[in-house]
mmCIF file of C-alpha atoms and ligand atoms in Angstrom:
data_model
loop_
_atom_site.group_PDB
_atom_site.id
_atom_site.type_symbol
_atom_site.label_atom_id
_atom_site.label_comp_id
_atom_site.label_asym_id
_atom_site.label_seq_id
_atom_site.Cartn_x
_atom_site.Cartn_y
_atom_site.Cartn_z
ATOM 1 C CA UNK A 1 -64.196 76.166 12.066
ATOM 2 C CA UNK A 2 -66.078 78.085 14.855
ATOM 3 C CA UNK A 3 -63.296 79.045 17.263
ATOM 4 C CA UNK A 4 -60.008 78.991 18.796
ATOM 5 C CA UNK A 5 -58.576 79.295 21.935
ATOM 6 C CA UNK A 6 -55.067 80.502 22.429
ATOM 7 C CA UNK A 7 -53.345 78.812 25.690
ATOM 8 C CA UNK A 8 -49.790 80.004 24.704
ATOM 9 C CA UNK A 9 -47.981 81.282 21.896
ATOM 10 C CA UNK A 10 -47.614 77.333 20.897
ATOM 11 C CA UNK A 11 -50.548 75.833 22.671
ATOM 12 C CA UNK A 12 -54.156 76.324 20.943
ATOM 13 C CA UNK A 13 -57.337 74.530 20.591
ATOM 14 C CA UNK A 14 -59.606 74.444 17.676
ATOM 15 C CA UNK A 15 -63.478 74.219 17.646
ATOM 16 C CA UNK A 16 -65.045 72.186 14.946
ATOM 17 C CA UNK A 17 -68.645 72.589 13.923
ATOM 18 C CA UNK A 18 -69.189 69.382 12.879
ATOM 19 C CA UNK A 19 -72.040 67.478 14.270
ATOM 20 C CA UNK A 20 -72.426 64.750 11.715
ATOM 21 C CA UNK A 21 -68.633 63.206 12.695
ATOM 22 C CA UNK A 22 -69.201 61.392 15.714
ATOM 23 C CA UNK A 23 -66.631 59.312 18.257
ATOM 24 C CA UNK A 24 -65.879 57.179 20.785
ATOM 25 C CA UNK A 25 -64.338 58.996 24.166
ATOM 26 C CA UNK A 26 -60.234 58.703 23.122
ATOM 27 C CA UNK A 27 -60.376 58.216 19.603
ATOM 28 C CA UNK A 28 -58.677 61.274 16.849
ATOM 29 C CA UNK A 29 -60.159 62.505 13.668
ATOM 30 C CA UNK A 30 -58.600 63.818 11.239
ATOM 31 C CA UNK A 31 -57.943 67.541 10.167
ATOM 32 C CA UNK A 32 -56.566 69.151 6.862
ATOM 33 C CA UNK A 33 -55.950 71.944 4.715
ATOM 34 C CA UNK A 34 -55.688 72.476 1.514
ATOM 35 C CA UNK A 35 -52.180 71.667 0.270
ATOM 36 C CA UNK A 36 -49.396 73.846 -0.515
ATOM 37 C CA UNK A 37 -49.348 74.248 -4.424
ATOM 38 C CA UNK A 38 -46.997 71.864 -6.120
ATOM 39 C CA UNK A 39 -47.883 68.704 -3.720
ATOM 40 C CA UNK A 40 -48.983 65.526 -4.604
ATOM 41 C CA UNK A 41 -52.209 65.577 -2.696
ATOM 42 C CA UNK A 42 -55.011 67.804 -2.497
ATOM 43 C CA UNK A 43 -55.018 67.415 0.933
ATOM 44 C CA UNK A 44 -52.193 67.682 3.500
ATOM 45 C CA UNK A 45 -54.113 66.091 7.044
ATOM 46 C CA UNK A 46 -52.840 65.072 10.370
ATOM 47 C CA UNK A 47 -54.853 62.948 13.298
ATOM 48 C CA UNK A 48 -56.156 64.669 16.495
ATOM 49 C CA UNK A 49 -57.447 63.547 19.367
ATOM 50 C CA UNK A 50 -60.578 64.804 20.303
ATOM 51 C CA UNK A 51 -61.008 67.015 23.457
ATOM 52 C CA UNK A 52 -65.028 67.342 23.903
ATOM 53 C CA UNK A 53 -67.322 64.840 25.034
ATOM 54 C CA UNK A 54 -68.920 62.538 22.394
ATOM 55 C CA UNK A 55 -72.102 63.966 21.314
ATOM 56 C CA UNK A 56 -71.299 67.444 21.989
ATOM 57 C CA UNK A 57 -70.684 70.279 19.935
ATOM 58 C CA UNK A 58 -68.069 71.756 18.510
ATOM 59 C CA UNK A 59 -65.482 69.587 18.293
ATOM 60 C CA UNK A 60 -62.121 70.600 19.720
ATOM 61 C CA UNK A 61 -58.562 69.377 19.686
ATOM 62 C CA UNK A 62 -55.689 70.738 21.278
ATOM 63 C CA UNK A 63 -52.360 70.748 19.839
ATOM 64 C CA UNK A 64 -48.991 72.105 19.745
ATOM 65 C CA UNK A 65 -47.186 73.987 17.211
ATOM 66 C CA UNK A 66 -43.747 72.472 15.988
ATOM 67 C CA UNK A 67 -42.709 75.343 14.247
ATOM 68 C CA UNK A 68 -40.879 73.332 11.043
ATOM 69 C CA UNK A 69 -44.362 70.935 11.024
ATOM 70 C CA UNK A 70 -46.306 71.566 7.360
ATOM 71 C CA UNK A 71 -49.464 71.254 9.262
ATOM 72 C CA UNK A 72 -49.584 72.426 12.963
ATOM 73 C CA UNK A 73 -48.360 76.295 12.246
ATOM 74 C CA UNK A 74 -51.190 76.617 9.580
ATOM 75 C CA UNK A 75 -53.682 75.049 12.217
ATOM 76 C CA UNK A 76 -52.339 77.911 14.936
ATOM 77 C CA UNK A 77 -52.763 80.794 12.036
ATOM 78 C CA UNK A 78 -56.492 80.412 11.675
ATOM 79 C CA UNK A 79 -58.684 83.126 12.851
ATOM 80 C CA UNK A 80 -62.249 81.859 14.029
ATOM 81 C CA UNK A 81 -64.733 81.212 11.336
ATOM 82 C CA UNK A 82 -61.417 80.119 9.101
ATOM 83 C CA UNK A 83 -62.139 77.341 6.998
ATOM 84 C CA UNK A 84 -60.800 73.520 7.946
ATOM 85 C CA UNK A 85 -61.589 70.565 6.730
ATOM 86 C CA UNK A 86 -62.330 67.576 9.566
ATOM 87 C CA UNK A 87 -62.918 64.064 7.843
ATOM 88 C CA UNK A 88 -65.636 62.183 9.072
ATOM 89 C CA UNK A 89 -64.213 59.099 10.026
ATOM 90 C CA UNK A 90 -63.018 58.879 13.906
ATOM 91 C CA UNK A 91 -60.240 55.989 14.698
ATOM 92 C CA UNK A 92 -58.218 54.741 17.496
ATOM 93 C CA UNK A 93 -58.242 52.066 20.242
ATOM 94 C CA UNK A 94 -57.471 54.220 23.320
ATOM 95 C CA UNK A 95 -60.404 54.065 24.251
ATOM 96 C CA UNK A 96 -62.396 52.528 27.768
ATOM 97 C CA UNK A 97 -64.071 49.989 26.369
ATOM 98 C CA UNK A 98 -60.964 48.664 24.853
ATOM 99 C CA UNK A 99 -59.885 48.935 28.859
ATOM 100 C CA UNK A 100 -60.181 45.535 31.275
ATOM 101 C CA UNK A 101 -61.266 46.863 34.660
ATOM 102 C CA UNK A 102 -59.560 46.785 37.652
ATOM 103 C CA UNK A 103 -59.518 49.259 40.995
ATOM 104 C CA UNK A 104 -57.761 52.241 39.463
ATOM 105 C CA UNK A 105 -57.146 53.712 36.168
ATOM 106 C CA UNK A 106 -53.699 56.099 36.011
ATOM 107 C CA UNK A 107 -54.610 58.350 32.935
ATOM 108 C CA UNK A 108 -50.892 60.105 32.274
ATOM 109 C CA UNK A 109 -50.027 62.459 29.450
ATOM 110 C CA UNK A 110 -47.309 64.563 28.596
ATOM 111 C CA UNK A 111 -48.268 67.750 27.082
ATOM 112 C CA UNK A 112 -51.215 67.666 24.529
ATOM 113 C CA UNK A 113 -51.614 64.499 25.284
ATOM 114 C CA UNK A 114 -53.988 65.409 27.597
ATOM 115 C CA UNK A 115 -56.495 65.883 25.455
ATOM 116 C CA UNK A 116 -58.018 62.376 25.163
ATOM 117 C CA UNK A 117 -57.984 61.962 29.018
ATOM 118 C CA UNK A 118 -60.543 65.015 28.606
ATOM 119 C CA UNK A 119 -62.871 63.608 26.466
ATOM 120 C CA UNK A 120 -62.704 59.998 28.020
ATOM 121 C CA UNK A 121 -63.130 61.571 31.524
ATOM 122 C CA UNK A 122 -66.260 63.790 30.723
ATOM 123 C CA UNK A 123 -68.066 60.413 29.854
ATOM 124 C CA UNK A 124 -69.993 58.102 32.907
ATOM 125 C CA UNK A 125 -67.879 54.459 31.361
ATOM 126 C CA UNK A 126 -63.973 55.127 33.389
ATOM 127 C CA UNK A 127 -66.480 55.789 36.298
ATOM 128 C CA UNK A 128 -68.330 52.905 36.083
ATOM 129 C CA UNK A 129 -65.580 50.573 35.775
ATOM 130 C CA UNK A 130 -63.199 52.129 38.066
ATOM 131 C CA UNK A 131 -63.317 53.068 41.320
ATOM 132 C CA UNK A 132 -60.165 55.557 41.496
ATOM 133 C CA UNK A 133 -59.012 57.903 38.729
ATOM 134 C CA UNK A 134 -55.579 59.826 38.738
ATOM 135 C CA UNK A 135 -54.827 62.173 36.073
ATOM 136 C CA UNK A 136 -51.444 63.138 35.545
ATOM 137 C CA UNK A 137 -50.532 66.162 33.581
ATOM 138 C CA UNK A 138 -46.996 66.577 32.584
ATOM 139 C CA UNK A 139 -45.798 69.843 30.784
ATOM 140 C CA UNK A 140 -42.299 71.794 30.774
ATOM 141 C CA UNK A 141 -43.459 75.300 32.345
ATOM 142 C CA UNK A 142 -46.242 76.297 34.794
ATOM 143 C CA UNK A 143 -47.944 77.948 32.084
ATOM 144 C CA UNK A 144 -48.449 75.053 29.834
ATOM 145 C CA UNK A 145 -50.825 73.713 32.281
ATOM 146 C CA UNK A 146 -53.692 74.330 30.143
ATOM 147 C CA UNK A 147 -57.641 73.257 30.907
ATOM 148 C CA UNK A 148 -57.409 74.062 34.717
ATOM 149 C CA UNK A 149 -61.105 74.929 34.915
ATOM 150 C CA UNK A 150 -62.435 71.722 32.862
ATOM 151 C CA UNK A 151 -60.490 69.394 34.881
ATOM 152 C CA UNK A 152 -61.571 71.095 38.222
ATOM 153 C CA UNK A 153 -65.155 70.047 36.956
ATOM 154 C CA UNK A 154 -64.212 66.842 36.040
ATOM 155 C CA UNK A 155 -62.946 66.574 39.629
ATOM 156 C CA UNK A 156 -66.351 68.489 40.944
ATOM 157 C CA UNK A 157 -68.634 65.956 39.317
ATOM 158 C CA UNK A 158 -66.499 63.059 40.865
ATOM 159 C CA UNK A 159 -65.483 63.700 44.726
ATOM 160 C CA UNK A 160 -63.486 61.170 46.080
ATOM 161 C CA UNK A 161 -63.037 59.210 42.730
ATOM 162 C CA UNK A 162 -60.323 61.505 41.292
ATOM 163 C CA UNK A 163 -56.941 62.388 41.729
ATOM 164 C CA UNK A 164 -55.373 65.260 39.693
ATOM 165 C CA UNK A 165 -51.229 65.234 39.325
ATOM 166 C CA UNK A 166 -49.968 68.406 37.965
ATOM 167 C CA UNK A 167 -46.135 68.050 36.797
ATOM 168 C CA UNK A 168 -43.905 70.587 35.856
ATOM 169 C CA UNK A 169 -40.282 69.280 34.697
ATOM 170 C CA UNK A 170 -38.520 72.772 34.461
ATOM 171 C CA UNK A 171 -39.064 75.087 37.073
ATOM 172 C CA UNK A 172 -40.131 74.475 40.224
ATOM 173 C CA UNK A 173 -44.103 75.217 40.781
ATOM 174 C CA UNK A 174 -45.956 75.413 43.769
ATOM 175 C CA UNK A 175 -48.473 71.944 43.758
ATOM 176 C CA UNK A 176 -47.115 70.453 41.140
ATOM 177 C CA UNK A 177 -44.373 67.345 41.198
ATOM 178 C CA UNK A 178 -41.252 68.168 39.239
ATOM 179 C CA UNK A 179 -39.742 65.666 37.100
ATOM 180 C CA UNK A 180 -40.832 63.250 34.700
ATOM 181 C CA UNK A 181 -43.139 60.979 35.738
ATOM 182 C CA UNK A 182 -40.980 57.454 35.370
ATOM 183 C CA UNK A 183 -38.803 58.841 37.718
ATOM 184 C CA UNK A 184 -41.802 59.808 40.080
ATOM 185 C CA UNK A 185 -43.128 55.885 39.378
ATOM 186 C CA UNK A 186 -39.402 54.381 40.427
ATOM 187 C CA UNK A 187 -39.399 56.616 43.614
ATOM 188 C CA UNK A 188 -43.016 55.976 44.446
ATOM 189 C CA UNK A 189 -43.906 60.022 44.874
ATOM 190 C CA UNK A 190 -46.627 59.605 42.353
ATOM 191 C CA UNK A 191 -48.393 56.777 44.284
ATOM 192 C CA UNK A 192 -47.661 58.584 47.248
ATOM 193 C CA UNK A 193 -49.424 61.763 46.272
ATOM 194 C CA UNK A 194 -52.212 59.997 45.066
ATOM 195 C CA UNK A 195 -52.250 57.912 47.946
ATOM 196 C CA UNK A 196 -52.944 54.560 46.022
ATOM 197 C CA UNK A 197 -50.987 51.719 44.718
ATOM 198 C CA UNK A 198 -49.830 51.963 41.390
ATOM 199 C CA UNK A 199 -49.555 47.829 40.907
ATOM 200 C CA UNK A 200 -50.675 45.316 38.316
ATOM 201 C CA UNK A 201 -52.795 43.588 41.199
ATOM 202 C CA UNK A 202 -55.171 46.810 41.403
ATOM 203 C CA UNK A 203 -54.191 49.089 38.517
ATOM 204 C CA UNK A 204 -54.640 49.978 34.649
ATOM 205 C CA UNK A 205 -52.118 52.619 32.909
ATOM 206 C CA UNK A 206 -53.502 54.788 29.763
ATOM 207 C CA UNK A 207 -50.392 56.613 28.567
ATOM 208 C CA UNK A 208 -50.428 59.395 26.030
ATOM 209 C CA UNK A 209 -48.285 61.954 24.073
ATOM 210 C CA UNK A 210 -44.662 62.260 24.057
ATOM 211 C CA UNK A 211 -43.094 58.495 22.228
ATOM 212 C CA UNK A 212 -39.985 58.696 24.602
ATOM 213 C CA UNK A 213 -42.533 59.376 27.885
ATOM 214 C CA UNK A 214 -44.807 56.529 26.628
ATOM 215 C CA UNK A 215 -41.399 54.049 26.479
ATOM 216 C CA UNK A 216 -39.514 55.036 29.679
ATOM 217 C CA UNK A 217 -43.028 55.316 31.537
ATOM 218 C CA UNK A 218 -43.753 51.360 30.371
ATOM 219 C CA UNK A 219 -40.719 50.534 31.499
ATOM 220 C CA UNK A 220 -41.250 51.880 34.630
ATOM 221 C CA UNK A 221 -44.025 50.045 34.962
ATOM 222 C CA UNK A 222 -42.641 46.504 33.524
ATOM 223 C CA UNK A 223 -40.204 46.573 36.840
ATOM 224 C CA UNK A 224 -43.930 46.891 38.895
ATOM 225 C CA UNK A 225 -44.931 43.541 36.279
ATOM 226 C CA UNK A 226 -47.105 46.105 34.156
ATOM 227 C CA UNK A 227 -47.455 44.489 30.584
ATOM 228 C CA UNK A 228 -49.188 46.147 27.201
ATOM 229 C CA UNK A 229 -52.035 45.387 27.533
ATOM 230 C CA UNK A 230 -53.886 43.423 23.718
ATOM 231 C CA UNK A 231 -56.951 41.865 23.249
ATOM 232 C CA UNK A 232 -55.830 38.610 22.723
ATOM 233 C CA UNK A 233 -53.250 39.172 26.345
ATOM 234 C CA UNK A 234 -54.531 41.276 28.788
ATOM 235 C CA UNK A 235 -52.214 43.658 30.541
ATOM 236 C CA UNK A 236 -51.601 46.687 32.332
ATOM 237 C CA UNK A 237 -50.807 49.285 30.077
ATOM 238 C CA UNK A 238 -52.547 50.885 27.087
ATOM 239 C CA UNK A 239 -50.981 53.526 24.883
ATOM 240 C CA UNK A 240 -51.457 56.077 22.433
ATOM 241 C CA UNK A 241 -48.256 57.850 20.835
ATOM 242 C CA UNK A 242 -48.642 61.529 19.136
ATOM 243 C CA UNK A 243 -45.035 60.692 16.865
HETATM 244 C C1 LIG B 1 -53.043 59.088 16.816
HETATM 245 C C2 LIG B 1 -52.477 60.489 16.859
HETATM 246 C C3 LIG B 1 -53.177 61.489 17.524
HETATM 247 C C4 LIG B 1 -52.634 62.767 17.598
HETATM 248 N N1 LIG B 1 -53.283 63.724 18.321
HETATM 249 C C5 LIG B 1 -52.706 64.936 18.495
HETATM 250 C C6 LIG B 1 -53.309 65.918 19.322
HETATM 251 O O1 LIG B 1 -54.409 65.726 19.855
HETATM 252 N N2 LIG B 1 -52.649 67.099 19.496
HETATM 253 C C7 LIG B 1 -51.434 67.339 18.903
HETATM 254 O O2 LIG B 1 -50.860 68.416 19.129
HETATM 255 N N3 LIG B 1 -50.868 66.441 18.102
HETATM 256 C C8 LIG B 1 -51.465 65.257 17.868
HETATM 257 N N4 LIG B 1 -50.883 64.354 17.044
HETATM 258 C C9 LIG B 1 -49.734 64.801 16.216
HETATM 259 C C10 LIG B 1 -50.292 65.513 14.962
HETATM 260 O O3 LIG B 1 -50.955 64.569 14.138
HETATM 261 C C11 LIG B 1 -49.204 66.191 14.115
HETATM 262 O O4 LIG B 1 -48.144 65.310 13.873
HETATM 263 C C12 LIG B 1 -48.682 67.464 14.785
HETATM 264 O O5 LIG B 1 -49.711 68.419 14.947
HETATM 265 C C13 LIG B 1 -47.567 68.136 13.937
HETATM 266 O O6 LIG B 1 -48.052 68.303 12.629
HETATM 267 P P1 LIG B 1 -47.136 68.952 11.527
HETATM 268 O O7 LIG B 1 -47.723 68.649 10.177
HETATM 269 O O8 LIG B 1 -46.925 70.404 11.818
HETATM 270 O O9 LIG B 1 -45.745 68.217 11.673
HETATM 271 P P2 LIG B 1 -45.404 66.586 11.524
HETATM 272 O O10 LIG B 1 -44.681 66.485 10.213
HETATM 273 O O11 LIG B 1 -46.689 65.848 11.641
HETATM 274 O O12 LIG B 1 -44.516 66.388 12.740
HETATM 275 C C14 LIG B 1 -43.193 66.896 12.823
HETATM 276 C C15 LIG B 1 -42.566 66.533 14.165
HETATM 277 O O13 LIG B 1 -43.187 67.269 15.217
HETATM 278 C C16 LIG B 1 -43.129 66.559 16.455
HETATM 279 N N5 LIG B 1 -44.510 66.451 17.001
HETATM 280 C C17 LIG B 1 -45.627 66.032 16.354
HETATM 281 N N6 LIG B 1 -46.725 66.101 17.153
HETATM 282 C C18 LIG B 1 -46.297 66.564 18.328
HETATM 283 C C19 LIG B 1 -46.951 66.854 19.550
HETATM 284 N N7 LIG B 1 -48.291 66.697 19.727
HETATM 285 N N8 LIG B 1 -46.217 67.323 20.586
HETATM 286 C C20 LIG B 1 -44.898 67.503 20.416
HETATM 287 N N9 LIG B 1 -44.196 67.255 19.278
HETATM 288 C C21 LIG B 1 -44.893 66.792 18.245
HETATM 289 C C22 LIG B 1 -42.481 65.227 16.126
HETATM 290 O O14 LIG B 1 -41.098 65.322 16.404
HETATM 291 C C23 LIG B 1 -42.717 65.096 14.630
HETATM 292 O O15 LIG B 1 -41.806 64.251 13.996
HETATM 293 C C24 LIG B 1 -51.408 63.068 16.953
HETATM 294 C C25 LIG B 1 -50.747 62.069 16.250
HETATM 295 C C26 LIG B 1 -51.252 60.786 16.212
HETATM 296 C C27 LIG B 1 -50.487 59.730 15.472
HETATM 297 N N1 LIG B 2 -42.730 73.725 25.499
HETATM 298 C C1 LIG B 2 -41.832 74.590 24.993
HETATM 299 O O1 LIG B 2 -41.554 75.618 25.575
HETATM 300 C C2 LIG B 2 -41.142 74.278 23.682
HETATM 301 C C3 LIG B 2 -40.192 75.155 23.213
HETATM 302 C C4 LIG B 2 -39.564 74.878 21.995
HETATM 303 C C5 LIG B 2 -39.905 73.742 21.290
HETATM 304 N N2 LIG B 2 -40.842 72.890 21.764
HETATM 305 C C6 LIG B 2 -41.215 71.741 20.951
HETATM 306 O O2 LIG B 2 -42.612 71.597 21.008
HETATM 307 C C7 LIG B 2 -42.958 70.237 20.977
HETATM 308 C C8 LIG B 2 -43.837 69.920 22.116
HETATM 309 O O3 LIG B 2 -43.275 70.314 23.361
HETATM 310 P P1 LIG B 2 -44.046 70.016 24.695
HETATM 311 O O4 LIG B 2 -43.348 70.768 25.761
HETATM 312 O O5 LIG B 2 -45.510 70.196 24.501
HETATM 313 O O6 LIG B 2 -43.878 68.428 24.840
HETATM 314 P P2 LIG B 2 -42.718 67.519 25.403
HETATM 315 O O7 LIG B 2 -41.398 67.890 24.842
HETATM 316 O O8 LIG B 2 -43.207 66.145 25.161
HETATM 317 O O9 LIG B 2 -42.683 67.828 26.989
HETATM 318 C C9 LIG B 2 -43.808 67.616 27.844
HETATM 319 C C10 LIG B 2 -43.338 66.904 29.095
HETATM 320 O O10 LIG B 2 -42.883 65.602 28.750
HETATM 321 C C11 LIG B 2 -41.664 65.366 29.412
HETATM 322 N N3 LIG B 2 -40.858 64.351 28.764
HETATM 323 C C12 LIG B 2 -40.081 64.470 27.664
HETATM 324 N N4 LIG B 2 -39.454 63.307 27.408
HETATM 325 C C13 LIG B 2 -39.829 62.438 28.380
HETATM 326 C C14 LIG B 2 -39.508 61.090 28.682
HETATM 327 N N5 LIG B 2 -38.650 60.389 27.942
HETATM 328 N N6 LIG B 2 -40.076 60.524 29.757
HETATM 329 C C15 LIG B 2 -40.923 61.215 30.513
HETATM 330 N N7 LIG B 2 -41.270 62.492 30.305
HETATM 331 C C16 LIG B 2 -40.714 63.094 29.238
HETATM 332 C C17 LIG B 2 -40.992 66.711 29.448
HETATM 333 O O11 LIG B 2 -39.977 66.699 30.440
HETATM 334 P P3 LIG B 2 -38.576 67.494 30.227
HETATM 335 O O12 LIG B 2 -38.866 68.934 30.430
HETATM 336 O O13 LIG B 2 -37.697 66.891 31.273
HETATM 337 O O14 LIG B 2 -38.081 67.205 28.826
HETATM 338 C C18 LIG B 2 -42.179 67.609 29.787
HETATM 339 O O15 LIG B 2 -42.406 67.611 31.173
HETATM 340 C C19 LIG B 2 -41.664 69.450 20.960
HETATM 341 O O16 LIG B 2 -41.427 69.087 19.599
HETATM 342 C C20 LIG B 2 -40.653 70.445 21.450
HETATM 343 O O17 LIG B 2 -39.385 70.174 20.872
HETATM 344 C C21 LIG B 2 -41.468 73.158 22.960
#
């Protein structure tokens, strides 16, 4: 491990030296520990998404800490230059090439996952196959609203492309939408702050994080005639759930 960056008392990332584990943009490897004694396995290991760019170095997820997790508070506890293990296979189909094109892609996540989105974004493919890109970022409290200066470069490198949606569902916060964001699909404010269409005639939805989020926000999007989107029947929609 090289580093780790402390958001909030439950939000961190962790930095990965790793160069011979490579990705595609969306995919999650695979960190571990060494098990408590007394466990079956050697081994106790969780997916992450990763955060950087393929090809650059470290690695870095960001994650949340559910305090009664076996994993996630041992993650949080390590100082930099801690030892963690990262397997070297990458997985996962939330990625763009897995993507059909169309005119926009809606990239919404609800708090760490946000992370793909960052890695995905920081790549020249969404660009190339879509002309308009809204990020949403949905987190309880202002302060959760982690990565403000890498998505302001994702929005440098791109003006006129992108469209970044803060939310904050708790409190209100100068900027930001409140709510969840099905509600803000079924009342149209999200379409109307980006000032685009959110329809299956010009639009493809990545949704990530929160399992309840991902299934109200498709939904949502099945009353616009949004379907999952599969290989074998193109649709709308793509998702990756964290549990
Ligand atoms: C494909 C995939 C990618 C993932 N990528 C990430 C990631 O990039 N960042 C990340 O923080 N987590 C991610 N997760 C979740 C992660 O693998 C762990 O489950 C999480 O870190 C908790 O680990 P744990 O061992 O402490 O508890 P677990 O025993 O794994 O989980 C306990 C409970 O915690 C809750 N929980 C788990 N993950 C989250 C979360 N992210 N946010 C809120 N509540 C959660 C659920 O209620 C779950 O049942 C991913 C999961 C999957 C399946
Ligand atoms: N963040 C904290 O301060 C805090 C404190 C204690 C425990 N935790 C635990 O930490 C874990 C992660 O918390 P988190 O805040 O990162 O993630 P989270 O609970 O997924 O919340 C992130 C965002 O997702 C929204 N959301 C939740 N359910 C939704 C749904 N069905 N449809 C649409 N949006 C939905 C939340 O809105 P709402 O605010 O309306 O729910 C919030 O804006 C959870 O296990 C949580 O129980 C978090």
């Amino acid at each position: 491990m090289t580093g780790i960056i402390r958001w909030t008392d439950r939000l961190h990332s962790l930095q990965v030296d790793a160069p011979e584990v490579t990705f595609v943009a969306g995919q999650f490897g695979r960190l571990a520990l060494p098990a408590p004694p007394g466990s079956k396995e050697e081994m106790l290991g969780r997916p992450y998404s990763f955060v950087n760019a393929p090809g650059t170095s470290p690695h870095e997820f960001y994650f949340v800490t559910v305090p009664e997790g076996p994993l996630s508070p041992q993650l949080a506890a390590l100082e930099p230059g801690g030892p963690v293990w990262l397997l070297r296979n990458a997985n996962g189909f939330f990625t763009i090439g897995e993507v059909p094109a169309a005119d926009a892609l809606w990239c919404l996540a609800t708090g760490t996952g946000l992370g793909p989105f960052l890695s995905i974004l920081r790549t020249p493919d969404p660009w190339e196959k879509f002309s308009r890109i809204v990020l949403v970022q949905a987190v309880r409290h202002p302060f959760e609203l982690a990565y403000r200066e890498v998505i302001a470069s994702i929005g440098a490198a791109h003006p006129g492309a992108f469209t970044f949606i803060p939310m904050v569902s708790r409190e209100p916060h100068a900027g930001a939408l409140g709510g969840r964001i099905p509600a803000a699909i079924l009342d149209g404010r999200l379409e109307s702050r980006a000032g685009l269409a959110l329809s299956a005639e010009n639009s493809h939805a990545m949704l990530c994080g929160n399992p309840a989020m991902v299934d109200d926000t498709q939904k949502a999007l099945a009353a616009r005639g949004m379907r999952r989107h599969r290989r074998k029947e193109p649709g709308h929609v793509t998702i990756e759930t964290y549990w």
